[in-house]
Amino acid sequence: MKYFIAYIKENIRWLAVILCIALTAAATMLLNDIPFFEIVYGLTLCLFLTAVAIAVGYSRHYNSFRQLEQMQKNITIVPDDMKNPEYMYERQYQNCITIIAEENKHIRNEMRKRQQDMAEYYSMWVHQIKTPIAALKLLIDENINTYLESDNIEENDICVTNEQQKQSELFRIEQYVDMALQYTRLGAETNDFVIESVLLDEVIKCSIHKYAKQFIHKKLRLTYEPQDIMAVTDKKWLGFVIDQLLSNSIKYTKQGGITIKVERIAAAVGESADNNAVIIIEDTGIGISAEDLPRICEKGYTGYNGHADKYSTGIGLYLCKAILDKLGHRLSITSEIGKGTRVEITYKTVRNKEEM
């Protein structure tokens, strides 16, 4: 109905002209003593022909209306079977649409190329920057060994403490470098996800080993009991997520410790018969306020609790949530101020190692 009303509004002037001509002709015939029934017959015939013309014109314009409506939904693609223009203005409109679509396609290709070039540059930069980071690590380790061999115990303790602080800061730099690389890869149109059966214990142990010095430096207790449970996931991206979660737990835990568990949980109603598994990372840190919890996985959101040092970037948990969503896993975070935080990563389709 809306198309018909639009068509009538577009042709209202021509219909008004036809009506005026019909009324003028009827008045003229009436003044010339033409029988009334003949005048009515002529007006009826004129009305019928007008209705036929309107029906034919509307049917021809209806397809154009529908086609334009479809093109509005996907203007980046110009269909090859576009209706042949009947009037000069229609041809001009189609030419304008084609030019706009081609320009849009060109701009999109340029943006895609720039994003790809930027991703390649960041990837190259990360790999290059890791070389001086590794060299600095070796130099710091050599300095620590040198100070440990020194006879001056008091000076030795101070120097070793300073070098350990340097190690901690260098480790943080390396974390930010890896985060920048993963952030770039995650935003790319293609990614390097490799979905396979992964032994969760191997991924967790790798992350624990990576943060071992941080646990020792902050004198935090680590509790973990290995379990032979496998899940269908990506080993590298899952490792990055666990790294980020461990980093947050260590950063905001002053005393006490961190507990890591892998447990089986029953499948929900409607899911497959395979059990699910959950990785739980629980700490005794400062916790997260209730008003911050709903937004902690938003990009750039840092909250107000425990960030007086301004070290938080608001990217870590955002990346974790985005990666787990792409992998089909579920992230759940609960926390209480002053008592700690509990993070759960739930996986589907898991099995024991002996079943593989």
mmCIF file of C-alpha atoms in Angstrom:
data_model
loop_
_atom_site.group_PDB
_atom_site.id
_atom_site.type_symbol
_atom_site.label_atom_id
_atom_site.label_comp_id
_atom_site.label_asym_id
_atom_site.label_seq_id
_atom_site.Cartn_x
_atom_site.Cartn_y
_atom_site.Cartn_z
ATOM 1 C CA MET A 1 0.000 0.000 0.000
ATOM 2 C CA LYS A 2 2.826 2.400 0.784
ATOM 3 C CA TYR A 3 4.209 1.975 -2.743
ATOM 4 C CA PHE A 4 0.801 2.715 -4.285
ATOM 5 C CA ILE A 5 0.331 5.835 -2.148
ATOM 6 C CA ALA A 6 3.832 6.999 -3.074
ATOM 7 C CA TYR A 7 3.080 6.396 -6.775
ATOM 8 C CA ILE A 8 -0.172 8.403 -6.574
ATOM 9 C CA LYS A 9 1.599 11.282 -4.809
ATOM 10 C CA GLU A 10 4.284 11.337 -7.505
ATOM 11 C CA ASN A 11 1.670 11.497 -10.296
ATOM 12 C CA ILE A 12 -0.947 13.639 -8.573
ATOM 13 C CA ARG A 13 -0.357 16.559 -10.945
ATOM 14 C CA TRP A 14 -1.047 14.474 -14.050
ATOM 15 C CA LEU A 15 -4.188 13.030 -12.440
ATOM 16 C CA ALA A 16 -5.341 16.571 -11.608
ATOM 17 C CA VAL A 17 -4.793 17.618 -15.235
ATOM 18 C CA ILE A 18 -6.802 14.616 -16.479
ATOM 19 C CA LEU A 19 -9.601 15.444 -14.017
ATOM 20 C CA CYS A 20 -9.703 19.066 -15.138
ATOM 21 C CA ILE A 21 -9.826 18.063 -18.811
ATOM 22 C CA ALA A 22 -12.653 15.570 -18.109
ATOM 23 C CA LEU A 23 -14.672 18.139 -16.161
ATOM 24 C CA THR A 24 -14.111 20.794 -18.847
ATOM 25 C CA ALA A 25 -15.211 18.402 -21.581
ATOM 26 C CA ALA A 26 -18.294 17.390 -19.562
ATOM 27 C CA ALA A 27 -19.244 21.019 -18.926
ATOM 28 C CA THR A 28 -18.822 21.871 -22.611
ATOM 29 C CA MET A 29 -20.992 18.964 -23.726
ATOM 30 C CA LEU A 30 -23.595 19.825 -21.122
ATOM 31 C CA LEU A 31 -23.784 23.430 -22.386
ATOM 32 C CA ASN A 32 -24.234 22.125 -25.937
ATOM 33 C CA ASP A 33 -27.300 20.069 -24.966
ATOM 34 C CA ILE A 34 -25.538 16.711 -25.226
ATOM 35 C CA PRO A 35 -27.647 14.033 -23.523
ATOM 36 C CA PHE A 36 -26.644 13.480 -19.905
ATOM 37 C CA PHE A 37 -26.251 9.687 -20.241
ATOM 38 C CA GLU A 38 -23.751 10.195 -23.098
ATOM 39 C CA ILE A 39 -21.719 12.574 -20.919
ATOM 40 C CA VAL A 40 -21.728 9.980 -18.076
ATOM 41 C CA TYR A 41 -20.723 7.267 -20.553
ATOM 42 C CA GLY A 42 -17.795 9.393 -21.773
ATOM 43 C CA LEU A 43 -16.669 10.185 -18.219
ATOM 44 C CA THR A 44 -16.922 6.517 -17.252
ATOM 45 C CA LEU A 45 -14.838 5.505 -20.264
ATOM 46 C CA CYS A 46 -12.281 8.204 -19.412
ATOM 47 C CA LEU A 47 -12.150 7.009 -15.787
ATOM 48 C CA PHE A 48 -11.663 3.392 -16.908
ATOM 49 C CA LEU A 49 -8.793 4.284 -19.245
ATOM 50 C CA THR A 50 -7.200 6.390 -16.507
ATOM 51 C CA ALA A 51 -7.455 3.457 -14.057
ATOM 52 C CA VAL A 52 -5.827 1.144 -16.636
ATOM 53 C CA ALA A 53 -3.020 3.639 -17.185
ATOM 54 C CA ILE A 54 -2.495 3.945 -13.422
ATOM 55 C CA ALA A 55 -2.405 0.140 -12.992
ATOM 56 C CA VAL A 56 0.101 -0.333 -15.835
ATOM 57 C CA GLY A 57 2.264 2.535 -14.606
ATOM 58 C CA TYR A 58 2.186 1.303 -11.018
ATOM 59 C CA SER A 59 3.127 -2.262 -11.973
ATOM 60 C CA ARG A 60 6.131 -0.920 -13.914
ATOM 61 C CA HIS A 61 7.241 1.281 -11.037
ATOM 62 C CA TYR A 62 6.662 -1.313 -8.285
ATOM 63 C CA ASN A 63 9.687 -3.395 -9.291
ATOM 64 C CA SER A 64 11.836 -0.273 -9.306
ATOM 65 C CA PHE A 65 10.660 0.623 -5.806
ATOM 66 C CA ARG A 66 11.461 -2.870 -4.498
ATOM 67 C CA GLN A 67 14.862 -2.971 -6.171
ATOM 68 C CA LEU A 68 15.857 0.394 -4.737
ATOM 69 C CA GLU A 69 14.754 -0.753 -1.291
ATOM 70 C CA GLN A 70 16.994 -3.833 -1.544
ATOM 71 C CA MET A 71 19.917 -1.737 -2.742
ATOM 72 C CA GLN A 72 19.567 0.520 0.298
ATOM 73 C CA LYS A 73 20.231 -2.480 2.536
ATOM 74 C CA ASN A 74 23.425 -3.382 0.689
ATOM 75 C CA ILE A 75 24.540 -0.326 -1.235
ATOM 76 C CA THR A 76 28.110 -1.664 -1.560
ATOM 77 C CA ILE A 77 26.940 -4.131 -4.223
ATOM 78 C CA VAL A 78 25.307 -3.018 -7.458
ATOM 79 C CA PRO A 79 23.261 -5.884 -8.973
ATOM 80 C CA ASP A 80 23.987 -6.839 -12.572
ATOM 81 C CA ASP A 81 20.287 -7.307 -13.322
ATOM 82 C CA MET A 82 19.360 -3.731 -12.454
ATOM 83 C CA LYS A 83 16.184 -2.592 -14.194
ATOM 84 C CA ASN A 84 16.810 -0.919 -17.534
ATOM 85 C CA PRO A 85 16.117 2.810 -17.211
ATOM 86 C CA GLU A 86 13.078 4.139 -19.075
ATOM 87 C CA TYR A 87 13.775 7.811 -18.540
ATOM 88 C CA MET A 88 16.851 9.988 -18.654
ATOM 89 C CA TYR A 89 16.702 10.784 -14.917
ATOM 90 C CA GLU A 90 16.574 7.066 -14.070
ATOM 91 C CA ARG A 91 19.756 6.498 -16.083
ATOM 92 C CA GLN A 92 21.440 9.374 -14.263
ATOM 93 C CA TYR A 93 20.409 7.971 -10.874
ATOM 94 C CA GLN A 94 21.751 4.534 -11.780
ATOM 95 C CA ASN A 95 25.041 6.053 -12.903
ATOM 96 C CA CYS A 96 25.329 7.921 -9.600
ATOM 97 C CA ILE A 97 24.622 4.740 -7.628
ATOM 98 C CA THR A 98 27.247 2.816 -9.610
ATOM 99 C CA ILE A 99 29.866 5.522 -9.071
ATOM 100 C CA ILE A 100 29.144 5.658 -5.322
ATOM 101 C CA ALA A 101 29.323 1.873 -5.004
ATOM 102 C CA GLU A 102 32.635 1.700 -6.875
ATOM 103 C CA GLU A 103 34.095 4.484 -4.728
ATOM 104 C CA ASN A 104 32.884 2.752 -1.593
ATOM 105 C CA LYS A 105 34.477 -0.501 -2.741
ATOM 106 C CA HIS A 106 37.753 1.306 -3.439
ATOM 107 C CA ILE A 107 37.746 2.929 0.016
ATOM 108 C CA ARG A 108 37.001 -0.392 1.730
ATOM 109 C CA ASN A 109 39.848 -2.084 -0.133
ATOM 110 C CA GLU A 110 42.221 0.726 0.843
ATOM 111 C CA MET A 111 41.191 0.486 4.497
ATOM 112 C CA ARG A 112 41.588 -3.286 4.441
ATOM 113 C CA LYS A 113 45.054 -2.957 2.941
ATOM 114 C CA ARG A 114 46.076 -0.352 5.529
ATOM 115 C CA GLN A 115 44.833 -2.533 8.376
ATOM 116 C CA GLN A 116 46.731 -5.493 6.979
ATOM 117 C CA ASP A 117 49.902 -3.417 6.606
ATOM 118 C CA MET A 118 49.523 -2.113 10.168
ATOM 119 C CA ALA A 119 49.003 -5.622 11.533
ATOM 120 C CA GLU A 120 52.085 -6.852 9.691
ATOM 121 C CA TYR A 121 54.105 -3.892 10.999
ATOM 122 C CA TYR A 122 53.041 -4.496 14.603
ATOM 123 C CA SER A 123 53.805 -8.183 14.253
ATOM 124 C CA MET A 124 57.269 -7.399 12.888
ATOM 125 C CA TRP A 125 57.837 -4.764 15.597
ATOM 126 C CA VAL A 126 56.896 -7.196 18.370
ATOM 127 C CA HIS A 127 59.291 -9.835 17.094
ATOM 128 C CA GLN A 128 62.062 -7.265 16.742
ATOM 129 C CA ILE A 129 61.534 -5.745 20.195
ATOM 130 C CA LYS A 130 61.720 -9.176 21.791
ATOM 131 C CA THR A 131 65.398 -9.392 20.850
ATOM 132 C CA PRO A 132 66.574 -6.457 23.034
ATOM 133 C CA ILE A 133 64.197 -7.624 25.785
ATOM 134 C CA ALA A 134 65.845 -11.056 25.783
ATOM 135 C CA ALA A 135 69.275 -9.393 25.792
ATOM 136 C CA LEU A 136 68.299 -7.231 28.781
ATOM 137 C CA LYS A 137 67.126 -10.345 30.610
ATOM 138 C CA LEU A 138 70.509 -11.972 30.122
ATOM 139 C CA LEU A 139 72.339 -8.846 31.294
ATOM 140 C CA ILE A 140 70.197 -8.629 34.428
ATOM 141 C CA ASP A 141 70.758 -12.320 35.185
ATOM 142 C CA GLU A 142 74.514 -11.821 34.777
ATOM 143 C CA ASN A 143 74.420 -8.826 37.129
ATOM 144 C CA ILE A 144 72.523 -10.819 39.741
ATOM 145 C CA ASN A 145 75.079 -13.657 39.538
ATOM 146 C CA THR A 146 77.907 -11.145 39.832
ATOM 147 C CA TYR A 147 76.408 -9.534 42.921
ATOM 148 C CA LEU A 148 75.752 -12.922 44.506
ATOM 149 C CA GLU A 149 79.450 -13.752 44.132
ATOM 150 C CA SER A 150 80.452 -10.452 45.757
ATOM 151 C CA ASP A 151 81.882 -10.435 49.312
ATOM 152 C CA ASN A 152 80.021 -7.293 50.354
ATOM 153 C CA ILE A 153 76.808 -8.834 51.693
ATOM 154 C CA GLU A 154 74.953 -5.590 52.448
ATOM 155 C CA GLU A 155 75.696 -4.035 49.074
ATOM 156 C CA ASN A 156 74.988 -7.374 47.435
ATOM 157 C CA ASP A 157 71.448 -7.521 48.880
ATOM 158 C CA ILE A 158 70.626 -3.994 47.706
ATOM 159 C CA CYS A 159 71.939 -4.596 44.204
ATOM 160 C CA VAL A 160 70.162 -7.942 43.855
ATOM 161 C CA THR A 161 66.899 -6.320 44.960
ATOM 162 C CA ASN A 162 67.343 -3.587 42.356
ATOM 163 C CA GLU A 163 68.059 -6.105 39.621
ATOM 164 C CA GLN A 164 65.022 -8.152 40.597
ATOM 165 C CA GLN A 165 62.925 -4.993 40.353
ATOM 166 C CA LYS A 166 64.349 -4.444 36.884
ATOM 167 C CA GLN A 167 63.377 -8.000 35.997
ATOM 168 C CA SER A 168 59.833 -7.331 37.165
ATOM 169 C CA GLU A 169 59.519 -4.152 35.101
ATOM 170 C CA LEU A 170 61.043 -5.834 32.059
ATOM 171 C CA PHE A 171 58.580 -8.686 32.424
ATOM 172 C CA ARG A 172 55.758 -6.131 32.454
ATOM 173 C CA ILE A 173 57.096 -4.562 29.256
ATOM 174 C CA GLU A 174 57.127 -7.983 27.621
ATOM 175 C CA GLN A 175 53.503 -8.488 28.711
ATOM 176 C CA TYR A 176 52.427 -5.218 27.110
ATOM 177 C CA VAL A 177 54.267 -6.128 23.916
ATOM 178 C CA ASP A 178 52.450 -9.465 23.704
ATOM 179 C CA MET A 179 49.152 -7.734 24.471
ATOM 180 C CA ALA A 180 49.677 -5.294 21.604
ATOM 181 C CA LEU A 181 50.365 -8.169 19.208
ATOM 182 C CA GLN A 182 47.306 -10.168 20.290
ATOM 183 C CA TYR A 183 45.115 -7.068 20.155
ATOM 184 C CA THR A 184 46.171 -6.477 16.549
ATOM 185 C CA ARG A 185 45.663 -10.115 15.559
ATOM 186 C CA LEU A 186 42.265 -10.315 17.210
ATOM 187 C CA GLY A 187 40.996 -7.303 15.250
ATOM 188 C CA ALA A 188 42.195 -8.702 11.918
ATOM 189 C CA GLU A 189 39.685 -10.172 9.468
ATOM 190 C CA THR A 190 41.561 -13.471 9.601
ATOM 191 C CA ASN A 191 43.178 -15.026 12.633
ATOM 192 C CA ASP A 192 45.407 -17.989 13.356
ATOM 193 C CA PHE A 193 43.062 -20.016 15.556
ATOM 194 C CA VAL A 194 43.962 -23.720 15.557
ATOM 195 C CA ILE A 195 41.130 -25.663 17.220
ATOM 196 C CA GLU A 196 42.238 -29.031 18.573
ATOM 197 C CA SER A 197 42.070 -31.254 21.653
ATOM 198 C CA VAL A 198 44.311 -29.646 24.259
ATOM 199 C CA LEU A 199 45.450 -30.971 27.641
ATOM 200 C CA LEU A 200 44.494 -28.098 29.940
ATOM 201 C CA ASP A 201 47.198 -29.049 32.445
ATOM 202 C CA GLU A 202 49.955 -28.324 29.891
ATOM 203 C CA VAL A 203 48.646 -24.824 29.176
ATOM 204 C CA ILE A 204 48.228 -23.985 32.864
ATOM 205 C CA LYS A 205 51.686 -25.281 33.817
ATOM 206 C CA CYS A 206 53.252 -23.189 31.054
ATOM 207 C CA SER A 207 51.622 -20.038 32.437
ATOM 208 C CA ILE A 208 52.602 -20.930 36.011
ATOM 209 C CA HIS A 209 56.225 -21.404 34.952
ATOM 210 C CA LYS A 210 56.139 -18.051 33.168
ATOM 211 C CA TYR A 211 54.988 -16.248 36.331
ATOM 212 C CA ALA A 212 57.047 -18.269 38.811
ATOM 213 C CA LYS A 213 59.410 -15.379 39.588
ATOM 214 C CA GLN A 214 56.454 -13.073 40.186
ATOM 215 C CA PHE A 215 55.051 -15.487 42.762
ATOM 216 C CA ILE A 216 58.430 -15.697 44.481
ATOM 217 C CA HIS A 217 59.033 -11.960 44.367
ATOM 218 C CA LYS A 218 55.654 -11.171 45.989
ATOM 219 C CA LYS A 219 55.847 -14.226 48.297
ATOM 220 C CA LEU A 220 52.466 -15.529 47.156
ATOM 221 C CA ARG A 221 51.273 -19.088 47.695
ATOM 222 C CA LEU A 222 50.227 -21.098 44.608
ATOM 223 C CA THR A 223 47.838 -24.030 44.896
ATOM 224 C CA TYR A 224 47.269 -26.254 41.882
ATOM 225 C CA GLU A 225 46.484 -29.941 41.463
ATOM 226 C CA PRO A 226 46.982 -31.202 37.876
ATOM 227 C CA GLN A 227 44.069 -32.990 36.196
ATOM 228 C CA ASP A 228 44.171 -35.061 32.995
ATOM 229 C CA ILE A 229 41.272 -33.217 31.350
ATOM 230 C CA MET A 230 41.264 -32.201 27.693
ATOM 231 C CA ALA A 231 39.181 -29.575 25.917
ATOM 232 C CA VAL A 232 38.637 -28.536 22.322
ATOM 233 C CA THR A 233 40.258 -25.108 22.098
ATOM 234 C CA ASP A 234 43.265 -23.183 20.771
ATOM 235 C CA LYS A 235 46.358 -23.798 22.890
ATOM 236 C CA LYS A 236 48.184 -20.558 22.118
ATOM 237 C CA TRP A 237 45.223 -18.208 22.563
ATOM 238 C CA LEU A 238 44.081 -20.034 25.696
ATOM 239 C CA GLY A 239 47.597 -19.643 27.103
ATOM 240 C CA PHE A 240 47.420 -15.905 26.481
ATOM 241 C CA VAL A 241 44.094 -15.706 28.360
ATOM 242 C CA ILE A 242 45.439 -17.610 31.374
ATOM 243 C CA ASP A 243 48.563 -15.417 31.328
ATOM 244 C CA GLN A 244 46.398 -12.293 31.544
ATOM 245 C CA LEU A 245 44.234 -13.700 34.335
ATOM 246 C CA LEU A 246 47.284 -14.790 36.342
ATOM 247 C CA SER A 247 48.901 -11.403 35.786
ATOM 248 C CA ASN A 248 45.817 -9.631 37.171
ATOM 249 C CA SER A 249 45.653 -11.953 40.168
ATOM 250 C CA ILE A 250 49.333 -11.423 41.018
ATOM 251 C CA LYS A 251 49.123 -7.666 40.458
ATOM 252 C CA TYR A 252 46.218 -7.149 42.860
ATOM 253 C CA THR A 253 47.104 -9.740 45.503
ATOM 254 C CA LYS A 254 49.233 -8.333 48.319
ATOM 255 C CA GLN A 255 49.267 -11.405 50.539
ATOM 256 C CA GLY A 256 47.834 -14.894 50.668
ATOM 257 C CA GLY A 257 47.871 -16.779 47.430
ATOM 258 C CA ILE A 258 46.269 -17.926 44.200
ATOM 259 C CA THR A 259 44.417 -21.190 43.637
ATOM 260 C CA ILE A 260 44.021 -22.786 40.212
ATOM 261 C CA LYS A 261 41.625 -25.687 39.698
ATOM 262 C CA VAL A 262 40.339 -27.688 36.745
ATOM 263 C CA GLU A 263 37.041 -29.423 37.379
ATOM 264 C CA ARG A 264 34.400 -31.317 35.467
ATOM 265 C CA ILE A 265 30.853 -29.999 35.582
ATOM 266 C CA ALA A 266 27.677 -31.682 34.400
ATOM 267 C CA ALA A 267 26.369 -30.685 30.987
ATOM 268 C CA ALA A 268 23.378 -28.362 31.009
ATOM 269 C CA VAL A 269 19.965 -29.457 29.785
ATOM 270 C CA GLY A 270 19.900 -29.686 26.007
ATOM 271 C CA GLU A 271 23.687 -29.978 25.608
ATOM 272 C CA SER A 272 25.615 -33.041 24.421
ATOM 273 C CA ALA A 273 26.308 -35.970 26.717
ATOM 274 C CA ASP A 274 29.965 -34.962 27.122
ATOM 275 C CA ASN A 275 30.752 -33.225 30.363
ATOM 276 C CA ASN A 276 31.938 -29.656 30.485
ATOM 277 C CA ALA A 277 35.080 -28.479 32.246
ATOM 278 C CA VAL A 278 35.898 -25.280 34.067
ATOM 279 C CA ILE A 279 39.222 -23.630 34.905
ATOM 280 C CA ILE A 280 38.977 -21.673 38.136
ATOM 281 C CA ILE A 281 41.530 -19.015 39.094
ATOM 282 C CA GLU A 282 40.853 -17.679 42.570
ATOM 283 C CA ASP A 283 42.940 -15.158 44.516
ATOM 284 C CA THR A 284 42.922 -13.420 47.890
ATOM 285 C CA GLY A 285 43.492 -9.983 46.413
ATOM 286 C CA ILE A 286 41.839 -6.624 46.902
ATOM 287 C CA GLY A 287 38.736 -7.652 44.951
ATOM 288 C CA ILE A 288 36.543 -5.732 42.523
ATOM 289 C CA SER A 289 33.731 -3.426 43.545
ATOM 290 C CA ALA A 290 30.157 -4.400 42.676
ATOM 291 C CA GLU A 291 29.658 -1.356 40.437
ATOM 292 C CA ASP A 292 32.770 -2.217 38.406
ATOM 293 C CA LEU A 293 32.004 -5.923 37.848
ATOM 294 C CA PRO A 294 29.468 -5.516 35.002
ATOM 295 C CA ARG A 295 31.935 -3.371 32.998
ATOM 296 C CA ILE A 296 35.365 -4.869 33.666
ATOM 297 C CA CYS A 297 35.433 -6.633 30.272
ATOM 298 C CA GLU A 298 34.680 -3.445 28.334
ATOM 299 C CA LYS A 299 37.530 -2.087 26.219
ATOM 300 C CA GLY A 300 39.421 0.638 28.045
ATOM 301 C CA TYR A 301 37.438 0.363 31.283
ATOM 302 C CA THR A 302 39.718 0.343 34.346
ATOM 303 C CA GLY A 303 37.348 1.028 37.217
ATOM 304 C CA TYR A 304 38.283 2.800 40.425
ATOM 305 C CA ASN A 305 39.432 0.036 42.709
ATOM 306 C CA GLY A 306 43.149 -0.530 43.114
ATOM 307 C CA HIS A 307 44.305 1.530 40.130
ATOM 308 C CA ALA A 308 45.968 4.399 41.909
ATOM 309 C CA ASP A 309 49.245 3.360 40.289
ATOM 310 C CA LYS A 310 47.669 3.896 36.821
ATOM 311 C CA TYR A 311 49.202 0.632 35.568
ATOM 312 C CA SER A 312 45.884 -0.758 34.335
ATOM 313 C CA THR A 313 45.181 -0.356 30.611
ATOM 314 C CA GLY A 314 41.638 -1.732 30.516
ATOM 315 C CA ILE A 315 42.597 -4.012 27.606
ATOM 316 C CA GLY A 316 43.553 -7.302 29.289
ATOM 317 C CA LEU A 317 40.120 -8.540 30.347
ATOM 318 C CA TYR A 318 38.576 -7.150 27.156
ATOM 319 C CA LEU A 319 40.958 -9.324 25.128
ATOM 320 C CA CYS A 320 40.249 -12.342 27.346
ATOM 321 C CA LYS A 321 36.497 -12.004 26.866
ATOM 322 C CA ALA A 322 36.806 -11.424 23.104
ATOM 323 C CA ILE A 323 39.127 -14.420 22.632
ATOM 324 C CA LEU A 324 36.978 -16.772 24.717
ATOM 325 C CA ASP A 325 33.854 -15.665 22.848
ATOM 326 C CA LYS A 326 35.514 -16.505 19.530
ATOM 327 C CA LEU A 327 36.609 -19.873 20.903
ATOM 328 C CA GLY A 328 33.073 -20.614 22.102
ATOM 329 C CA HIS A 329 34.000 -20.610 25.803
ATOM 330 C CA ARG A 330 32.348 -18.724 28.645
ATOM 331 C CA LEU A 331 34.025 -16.275 31.039
ATOM 332 C CA SER A 332 32.541 -15.611 34.463
ATOM 333 C CA ILE A 333 33.982 -13.294 37.140
ATOM 334 C CA THR A 334 32.807 -12.874 40.717
ATOM 335 C CA SER A 335 34.512 -10.794 43.354
ATOM 336 C CA GLU A 336 34.172 -9.220 46.766
ATOM 337 C CA ILE A 337 36.091 -6.238 48.076
ATOM 338 C CA GLY A 338 38.832 -7.246 50.496
ATOM 339 C CA LYS A 339 38.307 -10.997 49.983
ATOM 340 C CA GLY A 340 39.410 -11.702 46.436
ATOM 341 C CA THR A 341 38.292 -12.550 42.919
ATOM 342 C CA ARG A 342 37.158 -15.788 41.290
ATOM 343 C CA VAL A 343 37.423 -16.250 37.516
ATOM 344 C CA GLU A 344 35.882 -19.234 35.708
ATOM 345 C CA ILE A 345 36.478 -20.355 32.114
ATOM 346 C CA THR A 346 33.934 -22.948 31.033
ATOM 347 C CA TYR A 347 34.617 -25.345 28.140
ATOM 348 C CA LYS A 348 32.368 -27.715 26.241
ATOM 349 C CA THR A 349 33.161 -31.181 24.863
ATOM 350 C CA VAL A 350 35.921 -32.329 27.196
ATOM 351 C CA ARG A 351 37.305 -35.771 27.951
ATOM 352 C CA ASN A 352 40.029 -37.571 29.871
ATOM 353 C CA LYS A 353 43.500 -37.929 28.429
ATOM 354 C CA GLU A 354 43.170 -41.739 28.359
ATOM 355 C CA GLU A 355 40.157 -41.462 26.048
ATOM 356 C CA MET A 356 42.103 -39.695 23.322
#
